[in-house]
GROMACS .gro file of C-alpha atoms in nm:
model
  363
    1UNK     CA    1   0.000   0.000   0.000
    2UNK     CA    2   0.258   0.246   0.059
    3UNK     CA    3   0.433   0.204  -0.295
    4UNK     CA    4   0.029   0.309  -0.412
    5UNK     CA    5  -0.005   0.621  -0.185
    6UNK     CA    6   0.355   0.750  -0.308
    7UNK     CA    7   0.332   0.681  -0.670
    8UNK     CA    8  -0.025   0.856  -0.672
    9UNK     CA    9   0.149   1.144  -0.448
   10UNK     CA   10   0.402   1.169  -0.744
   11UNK     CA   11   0.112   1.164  -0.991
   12UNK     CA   12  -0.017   1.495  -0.832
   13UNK     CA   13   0.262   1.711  -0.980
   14UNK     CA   14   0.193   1.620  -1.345
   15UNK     CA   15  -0.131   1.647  -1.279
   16UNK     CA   16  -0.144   1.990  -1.160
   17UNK     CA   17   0.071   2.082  -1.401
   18UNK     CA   18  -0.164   1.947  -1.692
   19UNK     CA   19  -0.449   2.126  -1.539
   20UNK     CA   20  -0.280   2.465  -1.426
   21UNK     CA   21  -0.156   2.472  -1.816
   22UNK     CA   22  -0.526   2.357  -2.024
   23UNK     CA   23  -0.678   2.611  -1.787
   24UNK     CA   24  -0.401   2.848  -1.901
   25UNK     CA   25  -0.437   2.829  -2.278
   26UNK     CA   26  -0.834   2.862  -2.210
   27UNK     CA   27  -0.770   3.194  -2.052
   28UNK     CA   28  -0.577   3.289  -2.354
   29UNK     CA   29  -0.854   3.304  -2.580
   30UNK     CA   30  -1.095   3.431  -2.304
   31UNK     CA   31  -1.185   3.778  -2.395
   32UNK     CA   32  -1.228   4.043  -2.163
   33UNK     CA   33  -0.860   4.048  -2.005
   34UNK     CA   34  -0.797   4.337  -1.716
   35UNK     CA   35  -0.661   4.553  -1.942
   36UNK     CA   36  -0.938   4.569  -2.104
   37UNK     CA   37  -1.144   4.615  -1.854
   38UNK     CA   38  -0.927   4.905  -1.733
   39UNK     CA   39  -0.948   5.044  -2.080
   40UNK     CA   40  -1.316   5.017  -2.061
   41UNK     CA   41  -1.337   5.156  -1.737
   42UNK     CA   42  -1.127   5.477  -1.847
   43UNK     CA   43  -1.349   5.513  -2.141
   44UNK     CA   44  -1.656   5.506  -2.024
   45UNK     CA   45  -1.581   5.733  -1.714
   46UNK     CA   46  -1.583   5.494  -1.451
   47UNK     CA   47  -1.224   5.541  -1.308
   48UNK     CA   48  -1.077   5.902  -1.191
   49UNK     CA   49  -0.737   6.001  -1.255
   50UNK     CA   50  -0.671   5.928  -0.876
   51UNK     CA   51  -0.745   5.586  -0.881
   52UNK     CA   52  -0.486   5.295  -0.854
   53UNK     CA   53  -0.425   5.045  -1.112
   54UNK     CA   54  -0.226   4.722  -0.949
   55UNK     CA   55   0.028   4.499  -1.158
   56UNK     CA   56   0.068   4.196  -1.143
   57UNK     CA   57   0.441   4.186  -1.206
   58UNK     CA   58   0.575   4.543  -1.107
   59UNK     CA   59   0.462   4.709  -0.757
   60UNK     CA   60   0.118   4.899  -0.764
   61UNK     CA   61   0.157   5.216  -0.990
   62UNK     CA   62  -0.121   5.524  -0.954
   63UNK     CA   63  -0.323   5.625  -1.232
   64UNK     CA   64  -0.024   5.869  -1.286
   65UNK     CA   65   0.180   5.587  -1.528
   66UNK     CA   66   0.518   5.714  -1.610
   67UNK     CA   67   0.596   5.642  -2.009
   68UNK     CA   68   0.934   5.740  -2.116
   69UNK     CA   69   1.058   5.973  -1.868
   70UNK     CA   70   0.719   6.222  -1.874
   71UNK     CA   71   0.468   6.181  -1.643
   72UNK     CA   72   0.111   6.206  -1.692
   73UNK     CA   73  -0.209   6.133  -1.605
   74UNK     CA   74  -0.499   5.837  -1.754
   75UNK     CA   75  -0.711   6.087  -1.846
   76UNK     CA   76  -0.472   6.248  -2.101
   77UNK     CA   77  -0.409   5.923  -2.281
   78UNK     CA   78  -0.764   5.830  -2.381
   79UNK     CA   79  -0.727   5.538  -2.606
   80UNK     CA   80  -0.352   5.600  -2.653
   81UNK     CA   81  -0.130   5.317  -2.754
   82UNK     CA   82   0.098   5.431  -2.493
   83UNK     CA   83  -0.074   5.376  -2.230
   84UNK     CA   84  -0.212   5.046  -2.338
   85UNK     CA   85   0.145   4.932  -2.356
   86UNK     CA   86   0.255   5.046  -2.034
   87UNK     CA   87  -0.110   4.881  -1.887
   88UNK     CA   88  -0.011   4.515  -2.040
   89UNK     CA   89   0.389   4.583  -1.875
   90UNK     CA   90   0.199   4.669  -1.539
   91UNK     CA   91   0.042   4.311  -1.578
   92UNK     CA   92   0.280   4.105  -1.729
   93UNK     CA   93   0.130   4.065  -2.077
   94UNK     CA   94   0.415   4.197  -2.263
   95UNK     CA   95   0.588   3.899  -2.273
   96UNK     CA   96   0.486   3.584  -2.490
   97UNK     CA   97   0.241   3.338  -2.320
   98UNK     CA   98   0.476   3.056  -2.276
   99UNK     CA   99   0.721   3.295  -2.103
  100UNK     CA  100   0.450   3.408  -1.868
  101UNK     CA  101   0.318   3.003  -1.786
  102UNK     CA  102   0.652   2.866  -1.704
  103UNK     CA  103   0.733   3.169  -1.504
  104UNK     CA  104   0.397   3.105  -1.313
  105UNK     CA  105   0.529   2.714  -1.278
  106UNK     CA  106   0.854   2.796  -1.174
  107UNK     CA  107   0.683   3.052  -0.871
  108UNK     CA  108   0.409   2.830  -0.764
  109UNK     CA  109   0.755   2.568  -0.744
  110UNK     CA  110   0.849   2.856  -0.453
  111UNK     CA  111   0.469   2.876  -0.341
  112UNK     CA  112   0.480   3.239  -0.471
  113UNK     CA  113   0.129   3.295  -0.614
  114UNK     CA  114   0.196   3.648  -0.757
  115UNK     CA  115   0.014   3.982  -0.583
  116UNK     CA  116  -0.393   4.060  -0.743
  117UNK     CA  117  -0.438   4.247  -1.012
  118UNK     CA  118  -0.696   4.465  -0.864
  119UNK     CA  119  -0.678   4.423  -0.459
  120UNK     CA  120  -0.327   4.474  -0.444
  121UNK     CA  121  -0.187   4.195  -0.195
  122UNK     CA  122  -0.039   3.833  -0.217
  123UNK     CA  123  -0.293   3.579  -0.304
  124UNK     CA  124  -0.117   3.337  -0.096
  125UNK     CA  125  -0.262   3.578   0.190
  126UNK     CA  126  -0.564   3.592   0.003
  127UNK     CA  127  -0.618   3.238  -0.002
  128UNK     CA  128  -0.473   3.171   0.362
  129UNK     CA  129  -0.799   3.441   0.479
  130UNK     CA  130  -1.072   3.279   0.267
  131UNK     CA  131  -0.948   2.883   0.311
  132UNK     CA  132  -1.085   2.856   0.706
  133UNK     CA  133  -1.405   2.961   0.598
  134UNK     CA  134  -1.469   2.730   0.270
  135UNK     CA  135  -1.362   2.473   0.535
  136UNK     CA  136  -1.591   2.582   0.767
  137UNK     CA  137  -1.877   2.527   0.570
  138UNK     CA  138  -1.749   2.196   0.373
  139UNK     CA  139  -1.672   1.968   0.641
  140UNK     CA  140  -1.946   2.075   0.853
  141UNK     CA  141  -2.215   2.020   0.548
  142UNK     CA  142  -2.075   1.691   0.458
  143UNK     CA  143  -2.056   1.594   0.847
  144UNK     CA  144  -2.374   1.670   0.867
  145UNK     CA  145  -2.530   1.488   0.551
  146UNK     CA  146  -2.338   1.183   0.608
  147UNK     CA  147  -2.411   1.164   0.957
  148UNK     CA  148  -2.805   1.187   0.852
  149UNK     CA  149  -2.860   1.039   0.496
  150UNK     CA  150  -2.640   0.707   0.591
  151UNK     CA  151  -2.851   0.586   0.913
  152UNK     CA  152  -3.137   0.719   0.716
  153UNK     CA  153  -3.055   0.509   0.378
  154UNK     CA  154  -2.978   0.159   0.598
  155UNK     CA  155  -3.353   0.251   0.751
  156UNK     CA  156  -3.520   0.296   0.425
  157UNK     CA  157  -3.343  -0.038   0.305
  158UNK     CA  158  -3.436  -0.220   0.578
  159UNK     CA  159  -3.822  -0.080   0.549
  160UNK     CA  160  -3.848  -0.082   0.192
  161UNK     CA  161  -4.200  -0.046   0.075
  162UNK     CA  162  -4.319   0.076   0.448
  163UNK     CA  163  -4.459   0.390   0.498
  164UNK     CA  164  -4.196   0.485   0.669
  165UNK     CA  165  -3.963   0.460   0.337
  166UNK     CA  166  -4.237   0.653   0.116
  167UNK     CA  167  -4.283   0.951   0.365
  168UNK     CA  168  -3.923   1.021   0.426
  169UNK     CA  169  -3.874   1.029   0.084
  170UNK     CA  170  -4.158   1.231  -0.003
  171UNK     CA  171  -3.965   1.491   0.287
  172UNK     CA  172  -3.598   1.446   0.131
  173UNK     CA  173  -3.697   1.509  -0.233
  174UNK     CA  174  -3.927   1.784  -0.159
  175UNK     CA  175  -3.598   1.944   0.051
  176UNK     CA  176  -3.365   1.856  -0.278
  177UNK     CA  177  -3.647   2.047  -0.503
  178UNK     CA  178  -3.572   2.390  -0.291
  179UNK     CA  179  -3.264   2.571  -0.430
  180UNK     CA  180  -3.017   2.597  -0.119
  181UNK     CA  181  -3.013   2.987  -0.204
  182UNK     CA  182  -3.410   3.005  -0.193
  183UNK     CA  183  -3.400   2.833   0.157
  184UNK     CA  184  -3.143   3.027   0.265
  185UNK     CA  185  -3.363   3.340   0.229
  186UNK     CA  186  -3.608   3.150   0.378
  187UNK     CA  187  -3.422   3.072   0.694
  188UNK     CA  188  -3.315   3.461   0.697
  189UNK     CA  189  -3.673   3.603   0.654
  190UNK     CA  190  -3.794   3.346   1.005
  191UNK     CA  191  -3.489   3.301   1.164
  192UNK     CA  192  -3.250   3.584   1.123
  193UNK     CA  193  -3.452   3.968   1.214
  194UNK     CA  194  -3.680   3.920   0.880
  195UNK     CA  195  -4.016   3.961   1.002
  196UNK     CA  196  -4.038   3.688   1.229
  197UNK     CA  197  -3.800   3.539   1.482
  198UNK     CA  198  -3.476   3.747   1.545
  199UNK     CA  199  -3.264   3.370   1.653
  200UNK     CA  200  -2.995   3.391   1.468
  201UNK     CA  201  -2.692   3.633   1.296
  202UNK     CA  202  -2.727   3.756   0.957
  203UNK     CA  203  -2.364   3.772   0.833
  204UNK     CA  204  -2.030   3.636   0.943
  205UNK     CA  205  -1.886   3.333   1.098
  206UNK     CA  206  -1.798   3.510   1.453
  207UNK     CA  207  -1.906   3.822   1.648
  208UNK     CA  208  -1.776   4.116   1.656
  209UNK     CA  209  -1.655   4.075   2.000
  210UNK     CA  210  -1.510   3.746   1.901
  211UNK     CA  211  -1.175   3.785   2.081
  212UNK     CA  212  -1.310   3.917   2.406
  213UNK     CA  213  -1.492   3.640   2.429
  214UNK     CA  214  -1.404   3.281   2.671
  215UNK     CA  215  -1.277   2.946   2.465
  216UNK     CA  216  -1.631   2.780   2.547
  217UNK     CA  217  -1.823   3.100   2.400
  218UNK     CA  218  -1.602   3.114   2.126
  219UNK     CA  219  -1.682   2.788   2.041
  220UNK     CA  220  -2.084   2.840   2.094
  221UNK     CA  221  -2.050   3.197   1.880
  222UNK     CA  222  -1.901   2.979   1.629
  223UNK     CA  223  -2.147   2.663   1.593
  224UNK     CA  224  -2.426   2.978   1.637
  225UNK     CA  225  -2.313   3.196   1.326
  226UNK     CA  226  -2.285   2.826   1.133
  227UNK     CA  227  -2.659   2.686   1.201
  228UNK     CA  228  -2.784   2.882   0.919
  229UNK     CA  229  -2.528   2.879   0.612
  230UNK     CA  230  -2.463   2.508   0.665
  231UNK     CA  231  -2.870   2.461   0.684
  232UNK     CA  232  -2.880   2.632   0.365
  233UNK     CA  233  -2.591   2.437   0.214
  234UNK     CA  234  -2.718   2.097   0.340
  235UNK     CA  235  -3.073   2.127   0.229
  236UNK     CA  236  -3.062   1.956  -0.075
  237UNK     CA  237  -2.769   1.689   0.015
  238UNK     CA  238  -2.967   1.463   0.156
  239UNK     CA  239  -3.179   1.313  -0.106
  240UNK     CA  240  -2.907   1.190  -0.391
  241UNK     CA  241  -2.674   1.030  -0.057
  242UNK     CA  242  -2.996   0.917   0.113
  243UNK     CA  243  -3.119   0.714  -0.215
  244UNK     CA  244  -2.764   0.561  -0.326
  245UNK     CA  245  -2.760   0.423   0.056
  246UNK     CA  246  -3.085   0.286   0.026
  247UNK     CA  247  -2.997   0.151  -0.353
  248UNK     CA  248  -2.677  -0.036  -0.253
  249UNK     CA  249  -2.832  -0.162   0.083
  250UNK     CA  250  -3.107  -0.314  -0.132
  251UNK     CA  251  -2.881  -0.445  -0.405
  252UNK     CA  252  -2.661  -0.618  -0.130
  253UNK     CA  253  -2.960  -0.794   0.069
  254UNK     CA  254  -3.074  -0.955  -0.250
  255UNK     CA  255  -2.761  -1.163  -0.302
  256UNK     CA  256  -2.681  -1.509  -0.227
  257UNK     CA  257  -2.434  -1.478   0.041
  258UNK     CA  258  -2.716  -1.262   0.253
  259UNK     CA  259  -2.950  -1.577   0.221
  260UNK     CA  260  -2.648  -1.826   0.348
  261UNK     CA  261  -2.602  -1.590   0.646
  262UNK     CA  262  -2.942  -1.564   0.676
  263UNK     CA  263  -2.965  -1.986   0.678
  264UNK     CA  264  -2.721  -1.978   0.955
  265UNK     CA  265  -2.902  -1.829   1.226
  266UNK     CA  266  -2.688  -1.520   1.198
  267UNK     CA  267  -2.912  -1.229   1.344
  268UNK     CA  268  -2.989  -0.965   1.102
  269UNK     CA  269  -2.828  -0.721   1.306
  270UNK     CA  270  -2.499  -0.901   1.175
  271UNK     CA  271  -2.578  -0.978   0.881
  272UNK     CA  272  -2.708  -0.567   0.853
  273UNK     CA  273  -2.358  -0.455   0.949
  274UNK     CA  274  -2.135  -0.731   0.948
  275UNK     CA  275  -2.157  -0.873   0.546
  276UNK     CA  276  -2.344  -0.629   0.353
  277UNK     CA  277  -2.212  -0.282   0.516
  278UNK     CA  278  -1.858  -0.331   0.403
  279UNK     CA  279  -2.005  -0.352   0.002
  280UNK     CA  280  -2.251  -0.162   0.018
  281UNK     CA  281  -2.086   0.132   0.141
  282UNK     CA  282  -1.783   0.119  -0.114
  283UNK     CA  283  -1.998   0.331  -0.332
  284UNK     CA  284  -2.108   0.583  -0.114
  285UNK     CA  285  -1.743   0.624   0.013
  286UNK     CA  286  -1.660   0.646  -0.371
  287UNK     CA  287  -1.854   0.958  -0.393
  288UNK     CA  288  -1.724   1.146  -0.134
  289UNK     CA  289  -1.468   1.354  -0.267
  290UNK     CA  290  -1.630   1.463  -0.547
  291UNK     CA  291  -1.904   1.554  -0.288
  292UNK     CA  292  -1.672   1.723  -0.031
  293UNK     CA  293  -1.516   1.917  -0.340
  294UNK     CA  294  -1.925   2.047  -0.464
  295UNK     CA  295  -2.004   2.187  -0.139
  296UNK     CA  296  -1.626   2.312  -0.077
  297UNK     CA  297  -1.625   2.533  -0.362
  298UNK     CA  298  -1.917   2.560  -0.601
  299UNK     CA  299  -2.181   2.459  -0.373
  300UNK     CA  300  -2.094   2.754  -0.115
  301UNK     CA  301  -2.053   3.039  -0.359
  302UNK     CA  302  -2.410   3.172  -0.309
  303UNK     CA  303  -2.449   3.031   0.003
  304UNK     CA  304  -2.159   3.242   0.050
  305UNK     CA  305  -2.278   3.563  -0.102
  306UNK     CA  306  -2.608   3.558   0.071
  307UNK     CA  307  -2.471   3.530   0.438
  308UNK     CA  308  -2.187   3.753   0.359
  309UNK     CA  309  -1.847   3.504   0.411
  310UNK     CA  310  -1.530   3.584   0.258
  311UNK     CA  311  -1.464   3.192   0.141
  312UNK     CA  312  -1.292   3.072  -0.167
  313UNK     CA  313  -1.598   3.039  -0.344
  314UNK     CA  314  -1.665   3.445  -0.343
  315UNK     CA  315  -1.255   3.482  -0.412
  316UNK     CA  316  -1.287   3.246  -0.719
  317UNK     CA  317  -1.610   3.385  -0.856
  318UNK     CA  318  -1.511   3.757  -0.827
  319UNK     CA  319  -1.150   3.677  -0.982
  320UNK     CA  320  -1.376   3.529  -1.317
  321UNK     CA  321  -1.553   3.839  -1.337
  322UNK     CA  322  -1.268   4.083  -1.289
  323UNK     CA  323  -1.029   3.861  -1.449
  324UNK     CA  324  -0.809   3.854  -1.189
  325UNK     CA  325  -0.572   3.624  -1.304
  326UNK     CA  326  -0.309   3.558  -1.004
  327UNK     CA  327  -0.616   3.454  -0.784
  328UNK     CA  328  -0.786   3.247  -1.067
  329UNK     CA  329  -0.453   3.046  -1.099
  330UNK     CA  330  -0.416   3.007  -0.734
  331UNK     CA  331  -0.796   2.936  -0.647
  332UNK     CA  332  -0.716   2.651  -0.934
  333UNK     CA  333  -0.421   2.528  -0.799
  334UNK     CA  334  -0.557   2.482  -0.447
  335UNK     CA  335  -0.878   2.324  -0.596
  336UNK     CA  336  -0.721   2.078  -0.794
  337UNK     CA  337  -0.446   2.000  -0.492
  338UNK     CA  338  -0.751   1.903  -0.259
  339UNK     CA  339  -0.937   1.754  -0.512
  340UNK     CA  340  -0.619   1.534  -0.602
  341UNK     CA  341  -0.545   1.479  -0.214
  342UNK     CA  342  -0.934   1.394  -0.146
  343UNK     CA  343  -0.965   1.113  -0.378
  344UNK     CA  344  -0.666   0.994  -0.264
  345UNK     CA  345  -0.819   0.970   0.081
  346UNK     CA  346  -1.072   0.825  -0.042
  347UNK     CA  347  -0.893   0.544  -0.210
  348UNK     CA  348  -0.765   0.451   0.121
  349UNK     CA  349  -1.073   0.467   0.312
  350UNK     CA  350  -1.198   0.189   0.089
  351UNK     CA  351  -0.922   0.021   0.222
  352UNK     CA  352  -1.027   0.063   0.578
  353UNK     CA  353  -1.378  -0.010   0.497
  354UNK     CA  354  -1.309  -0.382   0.266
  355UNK     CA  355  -0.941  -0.505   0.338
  356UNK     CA  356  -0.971  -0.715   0.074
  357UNK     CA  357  -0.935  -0.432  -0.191
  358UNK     CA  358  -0.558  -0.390  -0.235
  359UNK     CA  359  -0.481  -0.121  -0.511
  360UNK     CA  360  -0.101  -0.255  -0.547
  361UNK     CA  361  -0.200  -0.548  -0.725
  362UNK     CA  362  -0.413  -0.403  -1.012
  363UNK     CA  363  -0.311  -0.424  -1.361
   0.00000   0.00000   0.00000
């Protein structure tokens, strides 16, 4: 097992690579660069002559861009091929794409993620701020539908046909028809000062008085500020889990060795958790990082929006819209790392779950 774990470890920095550079050559022919939208800003009026215009290579410059040795201001230049020339040096984009890739590689080697274009700090620091938060909300969504549609999916298997299995559905699928944004109004409009209950805060994941506060209340103004995001986020997790638990659970009670067991005066309590757990829940386990990786990043972004949290959701979405390309790269790269390091994790927790899986042998 250990020659497995590191050649897929190894496997990660090709990998990355591959991705970091098709995701590259996509941006290429993405229109709408920051230059351009600088340019379109400075046409249309909506930046003064005192604002600041961040590179990505070279320190932050001022609207005041020094071209050969005179100095003077945006609004002078209009559409001036000076100025667009001195914009694309401010950002890199005077040298030739492959230039600008492998001198991306060879920094994110030295886990130097470049400064953002338009916020004008590291995105390492960026990232590093906005990380706790996605994490927040991903492991305690997942924790949470796990720890609910499993028990619930042996249940339904167990009861198939009962009334018990068709009302609990009839409750899960009518939670996985509500958008998790819709609900998430919902629970702000009863829960959080709308017009009914005032229970719970609006925005944040701590108080204001946070740091002032004991380690049990920090804890409790923690889980408090989480009840409603990760309510929102969870609302419609529970149906597609719940069903493949019940699914496999059936599919494993119908087979032969479940009768033999059965034969033997085994109870059904064993039989339950003893021979057809381990099988049945290789597919479940199977789709947990792609899971943990939906609600980590995409699944959150509204989520995010609507309670107001600074996650890497919000930081990925706004760098597509402003074309922010050191934090697109970066948000990537972290995405892809976790992703890679998930399903590893997830490869060995099939391990734990059926020893007699061993992923040295195949092929």
């Amino acid at each position: 097992m250990a020659a497995y774990v590191i050649k897929r470890v190894l496997l990660i920095f090709p990998t990355l690579f591959g991705i970091i550079l098709i995701n590259f050559i996509i941006v290429q022919f993405a229109p709408g660069g920051p230059v351009e939208q600088i340019v379109a800003e400075i046409t249309t009026g909506g930046m003064s002559t005192t604002s600041s215009i961040s590179g990505g290579g070279d320190a932050g410059a001022s609207a005041q861009i020094d071209i050969g040795g005179s100095s003077r201001t945006i609004a002078s230049y209009g559409l001036d091929p000076d100025l667009i020339a001195a914009l694309e040096r401010q950002f890199g984009f005077d040298k030739p794409p492959h230039e600008r890739f492998f001198n991306m590689v060879i920094n994110y080697m030295k886990l130097d993620f470049g400064v953002s274009y338009f916020q004008d700090r590291p995105v390492l620091e960026l990232v590093a701020e906005r990380l706790p938060v996605s994490i927040s909300l991903g492991l305690w969504s997942l924790l949470l539908i796990y720890s609910v549609s499993i028990p619930l999916g042996i249940a339904k298997a167990v009861r198939d046909g009962s009334s018990f299995d068709f009302w609990t559905s009839s409750i899960i699928f009518v939670g996985y028809a509500i958008p998790g944004f819709l609900f998430a109004i919902l629970l702000i409009v009863l829960f959080a000062g709308g017009n009914y209950f005032d229970l719970f805060p609006l925005r944040g994941l701590v108080s204001d008085n946070w740091g002032e506060l004991s380690w049990t209340e920090k804890v409790l103004d923690y889980l408090w500020h989480l009840v409603l995001p990760v309510s929102a986020l969870t609302i419609g997790g529970f149906a597609t889990l719940t069903m493949l638990t019940k699914n496999s659970f059936l599919e494993e009670i119908s087979k032969q060795f479940v009768l033999t067991a059965r034969a033997k005066g085994i109870s059904e309590r064993r039989v339950l958790y003893g021979h057809i757990f381990r099988n049945a829940m290789l597919i479940v386990i199977a789709g947990f990082p792609s899971a943990f990786i939906g609600i980590f990043f995409t699944g959150s972004l509204l989520i995010e929006v609507i309670f107001s949290l600074d996650g890497m959701g919000l930081l990925g979405y706004e760098a597509v819209i402003k074309r922010d390309y050191p934090i697109l790269f970066g948000t990537i790269f972290v995405l892809t790392l976790i992703a890679l390091f998930m399903q590893l994790v997830g490869d060995l927790v099939y391990v734990l779950v059926d020893p007699r899986i061993d992923f040295e042998t195949r092929g």
